[in-house]
CSV table of C-alpha atoms and ligand atoms in Angstrom, one decimal:
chain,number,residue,atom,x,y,z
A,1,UNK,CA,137.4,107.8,176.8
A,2,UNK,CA,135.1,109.2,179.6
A,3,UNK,CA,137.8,112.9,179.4
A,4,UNK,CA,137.3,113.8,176.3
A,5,UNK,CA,133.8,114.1,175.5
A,6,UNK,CA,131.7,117.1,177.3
A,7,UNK,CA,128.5,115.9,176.0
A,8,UNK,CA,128.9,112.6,177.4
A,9,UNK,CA,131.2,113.4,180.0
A,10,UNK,CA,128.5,115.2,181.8
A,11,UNK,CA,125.7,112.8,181.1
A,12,UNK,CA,127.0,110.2,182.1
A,13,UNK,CA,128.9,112.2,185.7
A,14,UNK,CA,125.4,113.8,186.2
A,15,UNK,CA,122.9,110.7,185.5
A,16,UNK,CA,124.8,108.1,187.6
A,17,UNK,CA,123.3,107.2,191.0
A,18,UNK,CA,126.0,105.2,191.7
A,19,UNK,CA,129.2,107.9,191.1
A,20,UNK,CA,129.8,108.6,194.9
A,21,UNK,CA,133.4,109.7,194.2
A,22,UNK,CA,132.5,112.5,192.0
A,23,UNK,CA,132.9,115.7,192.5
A,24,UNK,CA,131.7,119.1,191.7
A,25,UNK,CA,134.1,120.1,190.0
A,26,UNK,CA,133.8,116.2,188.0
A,27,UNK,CA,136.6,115.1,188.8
A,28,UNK,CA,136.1,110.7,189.6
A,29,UNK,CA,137.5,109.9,192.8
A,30,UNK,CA,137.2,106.2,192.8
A,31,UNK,CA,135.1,105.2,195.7
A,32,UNK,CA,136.8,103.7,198.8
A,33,UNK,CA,136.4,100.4,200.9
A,34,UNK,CA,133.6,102.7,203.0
A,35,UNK,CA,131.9,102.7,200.2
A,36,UNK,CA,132.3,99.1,199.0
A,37,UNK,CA,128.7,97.5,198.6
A,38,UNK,CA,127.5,94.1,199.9
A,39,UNK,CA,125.6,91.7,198.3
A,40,UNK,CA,124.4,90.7,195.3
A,41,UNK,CA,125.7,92.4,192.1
A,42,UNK,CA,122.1,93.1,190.3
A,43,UNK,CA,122.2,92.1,186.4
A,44,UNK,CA,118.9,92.8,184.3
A,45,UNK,CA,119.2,90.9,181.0
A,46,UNK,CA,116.8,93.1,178.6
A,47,UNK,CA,116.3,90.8,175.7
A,48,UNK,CA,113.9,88.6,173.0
A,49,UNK,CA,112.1,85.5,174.5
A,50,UNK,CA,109.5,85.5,172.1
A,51,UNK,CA,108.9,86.3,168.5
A,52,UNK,CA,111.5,85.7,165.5
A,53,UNK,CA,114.3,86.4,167.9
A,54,UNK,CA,113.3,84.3,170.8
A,55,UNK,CA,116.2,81.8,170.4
A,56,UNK,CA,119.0,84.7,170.7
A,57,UNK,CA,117.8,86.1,173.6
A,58,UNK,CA,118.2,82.6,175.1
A,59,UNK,CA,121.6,81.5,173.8
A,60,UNK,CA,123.0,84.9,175.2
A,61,UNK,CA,121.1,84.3,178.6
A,62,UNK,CA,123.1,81.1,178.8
A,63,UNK,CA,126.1,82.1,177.5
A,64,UNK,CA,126.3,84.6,180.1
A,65,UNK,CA,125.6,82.5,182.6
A,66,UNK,CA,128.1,79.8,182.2
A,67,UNK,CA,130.5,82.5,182.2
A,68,UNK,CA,129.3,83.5,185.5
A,69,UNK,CA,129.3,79.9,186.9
A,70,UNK,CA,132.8,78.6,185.3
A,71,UNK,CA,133.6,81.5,188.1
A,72,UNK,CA,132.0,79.8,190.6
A,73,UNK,CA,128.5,81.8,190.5
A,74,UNK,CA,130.6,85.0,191.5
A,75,UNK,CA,132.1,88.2,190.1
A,76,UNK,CA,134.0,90.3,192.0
A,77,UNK,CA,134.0,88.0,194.9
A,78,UNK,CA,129.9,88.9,195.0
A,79,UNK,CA,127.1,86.4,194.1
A,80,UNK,CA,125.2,87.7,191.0
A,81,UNK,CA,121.2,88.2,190.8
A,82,UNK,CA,119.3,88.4,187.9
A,83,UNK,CA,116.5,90.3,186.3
A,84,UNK,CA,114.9,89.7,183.0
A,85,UNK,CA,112.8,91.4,181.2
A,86,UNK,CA,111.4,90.3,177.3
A,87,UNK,CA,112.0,93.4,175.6
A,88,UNK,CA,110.0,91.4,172.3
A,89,UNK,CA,111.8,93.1,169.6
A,90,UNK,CA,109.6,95.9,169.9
A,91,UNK,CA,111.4,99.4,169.6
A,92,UNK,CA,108.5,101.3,170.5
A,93,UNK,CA,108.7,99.6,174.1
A,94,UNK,CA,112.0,100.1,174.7
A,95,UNK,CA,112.9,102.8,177.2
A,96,UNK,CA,109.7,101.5,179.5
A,97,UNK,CA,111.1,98.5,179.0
A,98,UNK,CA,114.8,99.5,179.8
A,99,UNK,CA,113.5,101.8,182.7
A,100,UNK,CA,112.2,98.6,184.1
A,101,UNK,CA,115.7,97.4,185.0
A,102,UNK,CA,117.1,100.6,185.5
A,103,UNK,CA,114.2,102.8,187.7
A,104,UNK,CA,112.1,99.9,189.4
A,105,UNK,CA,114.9,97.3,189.5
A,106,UNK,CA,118.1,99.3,190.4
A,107,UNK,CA,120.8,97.0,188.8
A,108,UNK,CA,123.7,97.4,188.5
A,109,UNK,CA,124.2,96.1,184.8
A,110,UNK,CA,121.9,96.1,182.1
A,111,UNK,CA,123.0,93.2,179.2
A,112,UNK,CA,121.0,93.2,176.2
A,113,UNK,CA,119.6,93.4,173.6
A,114,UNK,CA,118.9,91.9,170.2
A,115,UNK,CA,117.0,94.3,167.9
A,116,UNK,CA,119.1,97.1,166.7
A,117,UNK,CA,116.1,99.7,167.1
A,118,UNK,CA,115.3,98.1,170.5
A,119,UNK,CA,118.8,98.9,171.0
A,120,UNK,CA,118.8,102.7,170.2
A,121,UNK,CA,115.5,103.4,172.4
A,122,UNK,CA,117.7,102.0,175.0
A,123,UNK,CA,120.8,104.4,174.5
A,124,UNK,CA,119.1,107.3,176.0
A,125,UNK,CA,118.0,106.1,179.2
A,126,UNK,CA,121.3,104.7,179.6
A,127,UNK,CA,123.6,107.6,178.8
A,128,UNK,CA,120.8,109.5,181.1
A,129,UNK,CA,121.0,107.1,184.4
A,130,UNK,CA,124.9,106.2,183.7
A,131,UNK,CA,123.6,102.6,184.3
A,132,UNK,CA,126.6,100.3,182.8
A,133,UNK,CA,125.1,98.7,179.8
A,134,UNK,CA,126.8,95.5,177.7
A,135,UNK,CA,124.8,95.3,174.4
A,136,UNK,CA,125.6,91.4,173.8
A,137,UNK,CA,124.0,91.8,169.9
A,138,UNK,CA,122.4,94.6,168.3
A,139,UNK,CA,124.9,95.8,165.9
A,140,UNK,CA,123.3,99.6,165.4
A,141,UNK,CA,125.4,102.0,164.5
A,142,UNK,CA,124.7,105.0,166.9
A,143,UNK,CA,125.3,103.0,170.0
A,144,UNK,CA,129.0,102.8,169.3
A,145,UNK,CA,129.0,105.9,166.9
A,146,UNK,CA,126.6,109.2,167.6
A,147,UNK,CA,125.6,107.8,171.4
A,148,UNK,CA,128.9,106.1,172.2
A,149,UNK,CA,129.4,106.6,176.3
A,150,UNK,CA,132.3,105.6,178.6
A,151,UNK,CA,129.1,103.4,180.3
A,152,UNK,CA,128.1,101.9,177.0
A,153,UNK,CA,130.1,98.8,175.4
A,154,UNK,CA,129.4,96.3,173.0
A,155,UNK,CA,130.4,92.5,172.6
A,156,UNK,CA,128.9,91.7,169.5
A,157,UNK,CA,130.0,93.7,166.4
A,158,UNK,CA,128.4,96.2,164.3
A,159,UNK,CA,126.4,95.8,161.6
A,160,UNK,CA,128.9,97.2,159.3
A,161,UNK,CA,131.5,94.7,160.6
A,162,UNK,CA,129.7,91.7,159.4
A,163,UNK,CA,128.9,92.3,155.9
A,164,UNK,CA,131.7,94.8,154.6
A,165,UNK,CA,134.7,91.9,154.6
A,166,UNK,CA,132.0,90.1,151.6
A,167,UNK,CA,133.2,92.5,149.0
A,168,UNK,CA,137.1,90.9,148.8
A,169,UNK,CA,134.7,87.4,149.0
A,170,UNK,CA,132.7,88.4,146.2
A,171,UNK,CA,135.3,89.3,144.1
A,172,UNK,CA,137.5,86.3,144.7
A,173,UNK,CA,134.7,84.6,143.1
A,174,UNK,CA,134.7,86.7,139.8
A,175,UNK,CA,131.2,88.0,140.8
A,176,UNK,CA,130.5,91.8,139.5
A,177,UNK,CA,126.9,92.5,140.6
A,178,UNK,CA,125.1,91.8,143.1
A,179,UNK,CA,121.5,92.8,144.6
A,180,UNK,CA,120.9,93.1,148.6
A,181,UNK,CA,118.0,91.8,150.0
A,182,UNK,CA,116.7,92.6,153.7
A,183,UNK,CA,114.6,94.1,156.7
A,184,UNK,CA,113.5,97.6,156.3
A,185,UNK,CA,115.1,99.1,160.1
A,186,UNK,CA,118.7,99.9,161.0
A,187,UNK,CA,120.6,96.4,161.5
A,188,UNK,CA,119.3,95.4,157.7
A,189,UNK,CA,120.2,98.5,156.5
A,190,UNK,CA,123.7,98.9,157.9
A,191,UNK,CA,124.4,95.7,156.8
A,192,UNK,CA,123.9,96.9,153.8
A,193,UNK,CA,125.7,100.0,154.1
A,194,UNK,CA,128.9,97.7,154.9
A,195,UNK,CA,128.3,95.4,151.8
A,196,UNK,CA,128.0,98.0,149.8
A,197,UNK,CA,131.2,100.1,150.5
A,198,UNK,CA,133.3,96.7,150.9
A,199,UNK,CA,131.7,95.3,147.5
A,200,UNK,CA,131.9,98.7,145.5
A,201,UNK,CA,135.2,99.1,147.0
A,202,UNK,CA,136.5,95.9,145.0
A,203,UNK,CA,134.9,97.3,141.9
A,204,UNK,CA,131.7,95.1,142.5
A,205,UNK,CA,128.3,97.1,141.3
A,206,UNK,CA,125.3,97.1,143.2
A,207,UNK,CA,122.0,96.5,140.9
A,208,UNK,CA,119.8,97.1,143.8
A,209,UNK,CA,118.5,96.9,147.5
A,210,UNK,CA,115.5,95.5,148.4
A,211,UNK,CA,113.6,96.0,151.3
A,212,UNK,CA,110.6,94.6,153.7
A,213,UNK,CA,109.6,95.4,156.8
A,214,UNK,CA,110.8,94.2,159.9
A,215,UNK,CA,109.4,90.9,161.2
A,216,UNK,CA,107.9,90.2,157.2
A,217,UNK,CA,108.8,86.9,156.0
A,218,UNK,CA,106.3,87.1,153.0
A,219,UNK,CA,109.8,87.1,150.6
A,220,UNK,CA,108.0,85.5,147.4
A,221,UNK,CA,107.6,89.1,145.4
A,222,UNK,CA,111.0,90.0,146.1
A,223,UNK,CA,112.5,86.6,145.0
A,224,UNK,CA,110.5,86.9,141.9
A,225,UNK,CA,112.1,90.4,141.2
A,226,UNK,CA,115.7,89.2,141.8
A,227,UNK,CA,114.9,86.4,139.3
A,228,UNK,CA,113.9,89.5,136.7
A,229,UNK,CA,117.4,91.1,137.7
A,230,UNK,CA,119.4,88.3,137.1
A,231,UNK,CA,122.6,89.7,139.4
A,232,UNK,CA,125.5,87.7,139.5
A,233,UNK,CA,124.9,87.0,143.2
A,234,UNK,CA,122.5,88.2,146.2
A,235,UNK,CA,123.6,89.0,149.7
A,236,UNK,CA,121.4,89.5,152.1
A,237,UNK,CA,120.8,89.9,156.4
A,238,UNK,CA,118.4,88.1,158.0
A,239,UNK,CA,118.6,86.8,161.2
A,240,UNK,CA,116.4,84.1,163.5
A,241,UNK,CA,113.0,82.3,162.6
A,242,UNK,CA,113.1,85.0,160.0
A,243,UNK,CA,116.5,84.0,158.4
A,244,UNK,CA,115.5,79.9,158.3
A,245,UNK,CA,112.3,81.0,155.9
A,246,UNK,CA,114.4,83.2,153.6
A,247,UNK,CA,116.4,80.1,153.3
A,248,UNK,CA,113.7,77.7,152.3
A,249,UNK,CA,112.0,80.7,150.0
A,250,UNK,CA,115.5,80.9,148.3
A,251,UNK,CA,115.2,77.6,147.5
A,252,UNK,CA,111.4,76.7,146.8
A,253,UNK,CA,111.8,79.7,144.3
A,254,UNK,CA,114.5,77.9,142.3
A,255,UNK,CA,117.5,80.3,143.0
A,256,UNK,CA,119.3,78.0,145.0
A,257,UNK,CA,122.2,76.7,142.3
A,258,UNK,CA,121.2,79.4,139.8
A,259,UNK,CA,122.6,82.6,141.4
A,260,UNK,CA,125.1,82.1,144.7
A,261,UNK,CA,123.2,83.4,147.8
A,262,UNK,CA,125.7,85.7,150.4
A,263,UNK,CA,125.1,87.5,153.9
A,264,UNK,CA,126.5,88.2,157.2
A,265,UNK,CA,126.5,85.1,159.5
A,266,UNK,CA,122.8,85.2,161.0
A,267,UNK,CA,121.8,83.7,157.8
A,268,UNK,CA,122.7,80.8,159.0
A,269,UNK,CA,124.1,81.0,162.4
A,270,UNK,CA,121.2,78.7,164.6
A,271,UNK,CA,119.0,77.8,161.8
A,272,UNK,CA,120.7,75.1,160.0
A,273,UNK,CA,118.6,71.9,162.2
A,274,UNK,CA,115.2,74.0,161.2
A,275,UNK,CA,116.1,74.4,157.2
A,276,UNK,CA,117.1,71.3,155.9
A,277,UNK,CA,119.6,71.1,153.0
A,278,UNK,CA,118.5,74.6,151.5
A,279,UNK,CA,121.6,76.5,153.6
A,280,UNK,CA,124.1,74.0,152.3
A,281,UNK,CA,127.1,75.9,150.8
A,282,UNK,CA,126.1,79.1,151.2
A,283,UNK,CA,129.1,81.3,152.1
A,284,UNK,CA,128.8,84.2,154.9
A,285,UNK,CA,130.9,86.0,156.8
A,286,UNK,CA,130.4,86.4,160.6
A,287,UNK,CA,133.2,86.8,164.0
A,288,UNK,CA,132.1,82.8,164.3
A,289,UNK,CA,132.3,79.6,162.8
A,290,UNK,CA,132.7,76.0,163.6
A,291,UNK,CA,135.6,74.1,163.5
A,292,UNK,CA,137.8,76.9,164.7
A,293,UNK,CA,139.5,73.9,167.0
A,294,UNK,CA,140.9,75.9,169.6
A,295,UNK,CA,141.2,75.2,173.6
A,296,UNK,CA,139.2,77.6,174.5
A,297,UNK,CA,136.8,77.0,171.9
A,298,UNK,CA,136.5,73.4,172.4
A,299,UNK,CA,136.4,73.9,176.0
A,300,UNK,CA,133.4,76.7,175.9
A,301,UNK,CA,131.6,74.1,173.1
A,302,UNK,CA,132.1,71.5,175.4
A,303,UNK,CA,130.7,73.0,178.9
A,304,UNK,CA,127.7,74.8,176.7
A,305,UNK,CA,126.5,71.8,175.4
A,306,UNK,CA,126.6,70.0,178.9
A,307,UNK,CA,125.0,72.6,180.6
A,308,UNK,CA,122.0,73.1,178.3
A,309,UNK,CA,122.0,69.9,175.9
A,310,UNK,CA,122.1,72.7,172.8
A,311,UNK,CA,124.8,73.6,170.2
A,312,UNK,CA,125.7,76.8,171.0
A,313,UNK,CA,125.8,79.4,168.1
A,314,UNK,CA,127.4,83.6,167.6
A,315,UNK,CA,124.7,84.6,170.1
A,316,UNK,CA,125.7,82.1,172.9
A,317,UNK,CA,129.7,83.1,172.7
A,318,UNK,CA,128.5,86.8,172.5
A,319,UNK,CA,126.5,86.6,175.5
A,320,UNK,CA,129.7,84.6,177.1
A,321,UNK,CA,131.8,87.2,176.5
A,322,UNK,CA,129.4,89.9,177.5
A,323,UNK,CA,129.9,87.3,181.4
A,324,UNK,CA,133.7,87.7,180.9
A,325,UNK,CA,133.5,91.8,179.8
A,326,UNK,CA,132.0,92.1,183.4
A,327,UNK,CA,134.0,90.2,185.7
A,328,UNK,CA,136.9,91.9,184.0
A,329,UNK,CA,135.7,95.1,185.1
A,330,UNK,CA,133.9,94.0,188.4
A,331,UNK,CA,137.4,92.0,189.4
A,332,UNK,CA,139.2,94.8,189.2
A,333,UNK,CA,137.3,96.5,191.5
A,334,UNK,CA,136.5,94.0,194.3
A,335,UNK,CA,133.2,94.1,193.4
A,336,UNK,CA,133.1,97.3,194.4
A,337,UNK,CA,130.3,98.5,191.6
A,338,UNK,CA,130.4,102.3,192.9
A,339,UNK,CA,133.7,102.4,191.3
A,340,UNK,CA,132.5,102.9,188.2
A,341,UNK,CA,135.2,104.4,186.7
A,342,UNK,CA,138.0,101.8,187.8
A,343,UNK,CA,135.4,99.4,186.2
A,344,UNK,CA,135.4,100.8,183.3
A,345,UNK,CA,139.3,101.6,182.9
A,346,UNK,CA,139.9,97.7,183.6
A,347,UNK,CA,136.7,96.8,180.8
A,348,UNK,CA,138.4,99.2,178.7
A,349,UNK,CA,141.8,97.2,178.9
A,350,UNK,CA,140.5,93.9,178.7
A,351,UNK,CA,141.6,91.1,176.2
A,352,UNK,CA,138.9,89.0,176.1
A,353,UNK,CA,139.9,85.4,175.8
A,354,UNK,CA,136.5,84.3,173.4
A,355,UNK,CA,135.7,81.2,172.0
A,356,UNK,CA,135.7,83.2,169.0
A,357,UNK,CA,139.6,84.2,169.2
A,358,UNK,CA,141.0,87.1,171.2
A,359,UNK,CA,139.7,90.2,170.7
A,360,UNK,CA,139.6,93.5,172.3
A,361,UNK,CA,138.0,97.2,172.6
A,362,UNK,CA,138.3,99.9,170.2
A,363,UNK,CA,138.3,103.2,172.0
A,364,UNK,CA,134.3,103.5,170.8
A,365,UNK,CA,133.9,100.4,173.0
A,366,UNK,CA,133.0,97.8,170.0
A,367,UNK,CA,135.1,94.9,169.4
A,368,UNK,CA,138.3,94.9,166.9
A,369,UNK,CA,137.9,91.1,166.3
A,370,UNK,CA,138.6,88.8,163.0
A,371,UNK,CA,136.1,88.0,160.4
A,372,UNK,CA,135.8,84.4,159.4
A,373,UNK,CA,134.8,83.2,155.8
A,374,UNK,CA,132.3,80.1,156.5
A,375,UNK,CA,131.1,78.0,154.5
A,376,UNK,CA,127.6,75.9,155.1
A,377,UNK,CA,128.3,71.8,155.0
A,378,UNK,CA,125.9,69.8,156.5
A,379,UNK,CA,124.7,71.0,159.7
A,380,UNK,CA,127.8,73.2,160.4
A,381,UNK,CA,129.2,76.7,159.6
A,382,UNK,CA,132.4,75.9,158.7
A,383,UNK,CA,135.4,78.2,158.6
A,384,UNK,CA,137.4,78.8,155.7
A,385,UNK,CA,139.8,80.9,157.1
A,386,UNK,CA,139.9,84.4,158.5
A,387,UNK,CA,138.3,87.1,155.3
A,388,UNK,CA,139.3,90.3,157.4
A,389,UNK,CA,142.1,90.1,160.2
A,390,UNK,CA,141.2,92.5,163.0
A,391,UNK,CA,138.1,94.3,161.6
A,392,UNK,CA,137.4,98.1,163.5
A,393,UNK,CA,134.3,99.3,163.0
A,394,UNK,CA,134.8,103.0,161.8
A,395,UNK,CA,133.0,104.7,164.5
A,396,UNK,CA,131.4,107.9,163.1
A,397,UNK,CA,130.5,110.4,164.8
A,398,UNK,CA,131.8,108.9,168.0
A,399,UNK,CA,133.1,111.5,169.8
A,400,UNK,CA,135.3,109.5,172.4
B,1,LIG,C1,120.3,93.7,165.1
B,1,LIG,O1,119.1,94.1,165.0
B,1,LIG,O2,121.2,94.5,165.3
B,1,LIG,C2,120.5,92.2,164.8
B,1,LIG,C3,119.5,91.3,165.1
B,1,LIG,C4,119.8,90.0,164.9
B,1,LIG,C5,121.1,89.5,164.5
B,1,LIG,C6,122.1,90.5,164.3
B,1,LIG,C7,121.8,91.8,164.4
């Protein structure tokens, strides 16, 4: 990827402190055994640890953790030190926040974040410094489209990914129109984007989208107009605290029963203790569900929930593999984190063995994975089956 892009080619050869093989002339001579650091291998987690994405930012935390201790608190044969910083869902904070890790910290890694926006302010102090950076979440767009980097990958999805495969779902269920409800910033949006081609692409009509702004959970206006509208069914993102009061709203408003409620996976991926029975059946589509009942999902279930008494949920398995991404990269190396470029060739290479099913790398660095059909029963997101087999997001304007 990193030899066919000028533009980011020579951002990323010119920003990165740690490319001591390159030369003038940019060609990447992978650094030798002189070179090879001791140590600690320095991670900076950038992510939410407080507002209406608090819980994420933790479930990736410890996802990437375990992944780090099932290998015995090593990567690369080197120990692994952490820096955190709460990047609070605010985009406006986000390259100070960023530059925290990368300037004042020097690590090696930076793993986050959440917030799609947060995400984007991110991108250009990355592609500047050359600083590897695993977004474990934020589905925007531009990272793995416009901005895409050989030092930028994702092990999430895109927003795109998760709501587009609900247009074949919708139309199984003989439902012609539908109205999209969400946040006004680029995750909501996108999702949208992807319902809407997948949906209109199965002959489905769109009656309208409908928008608030980004952390509003005052819904009640909006619910009323969709009960004007009358659409045959709504889909919708929301995501967090936010996502488990759109749920109860749904329902105090008296939709729930009267038109089917749809939307990617966050809906009600880690919100189904905090909402009662007003998630039951709803149908989403997400790269996660219970009851897959594989080994290595069982096993990853298993150690999660003995290592921090909690359920884990999409955020915890992406933050996992985000762990597993790395010490793909940093194995292959020895640890040896000034060979970028043999990191990245291995990263780029790498079948990921996920609780969620394999998956691996599409050449803008996002994951081709499966989308599951789940369905909400009790207090689990059960699959129904796979609604998109190996899902590529379509990259524009990724010039890799
Ligand atoms: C996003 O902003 O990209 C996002 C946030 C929460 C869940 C999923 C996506």
């Amino acid at each position: 990827m990193q030899e066919k892009s000028n533009y980011d080619r020579r951002g990323f050869l010119l920003g990165s402190t740690a490319l001591a093989g390159a030369t003038a002339a940019g060609t990447l001579l992978p650094a030798g055994p002189a070179a090879a650091q001791q140590g600690k291998i320095k991670v900076g987690f950038m992510l939410p640890y407080t507002g209406t994405f608090a819980q994420l930012g933790v479930a990736i935390t410890n996802g990437f953790k375990l992944a780090v201790d099932e290998r015995g608190g090593k990567l690369g044969g080197r120990e692994i030190e952490y820096f955190t910083v709460d990047d609070e869902s605010n985009p406006a904070k986000a390259p100070e926040n960023v530059n925290k890790l990368v300037q004042r910290d020097k690590v090696d890694v930076v793993v986050g974040t959440v917030h799609s926006g947060v995400a984007m302010g991110m991108a250009k102090v990355v592609r500047e410094s050359g600083t590897l950076w695993i977004n474990p979440n934020a589905g925007a767009a531009d990272v793995t489209g416009p901005l895409c980097a050989p030092n930028i990958f994702r092990t999430s999805f895109s927003n795109w990914q998760t709501t587009y495969a609900l247009g074949k779902v919708l139309k199984s269920r003989g439902i012609k129109t539908a109205v999209f409800i969400t946040w006004k910033y680029a995750a909501g949006e996108e999702a949208m984007g992807g319902f809407k081609e997948g949906f209109e692409a199965e002959g489905g009509k769109m009656l309208k989208e409908l928008y608030l702004p980004f952390p509003q959970v005052e819904f009640q206006a909006l619910l009323t107009e969709i009960a004007s509208i009358k659409p045959d069914a709504v889909a919708c993102f929301f995501a967090g605290g936010g996502a488990a009061k759109f749920l109860k709203d749904y329902q105090a408003a008296g939709l729930k029963g009267k038109i089917p409620l749809y939307g990617s996976g966050f809906l009600t991926d880690g919100v189904l203790d905090a909402v009662g029975d007003a998630a039951e059946g709803v149908e989403t589509t997400l790269h996660y569900a219970d009851g897959l009942d594989t080994k290595k999902d069982k096993a990853f279930r298993l150690a999660y929930a003995k290592t921090f008494k909690l359920q884990p949920d999409v955020y915890a398995v992406q933050g996992y593999d985000a762990g597993q991404l790395l010490a793909a990269g940093l194995d292959a190396v020895k640890g040896n984190v000034a060979d970028k470029p043999g990191m990245i060739k291995a990263m780029e290479a790498a079948k990921i063995d996920s609780p969620r099913g394999p998956w691996t790398l599409s050449k803008s660095h996002n994951p081709v994975q499966d989308m599951y059909l789940r369905k909400v029963v009790g207090k689990e997101n059960k699959s129904m089956g796979v609604a998109w087999k190996a899902l590529a997001d379509p990259a524009r304007g990724c010039k890799a």
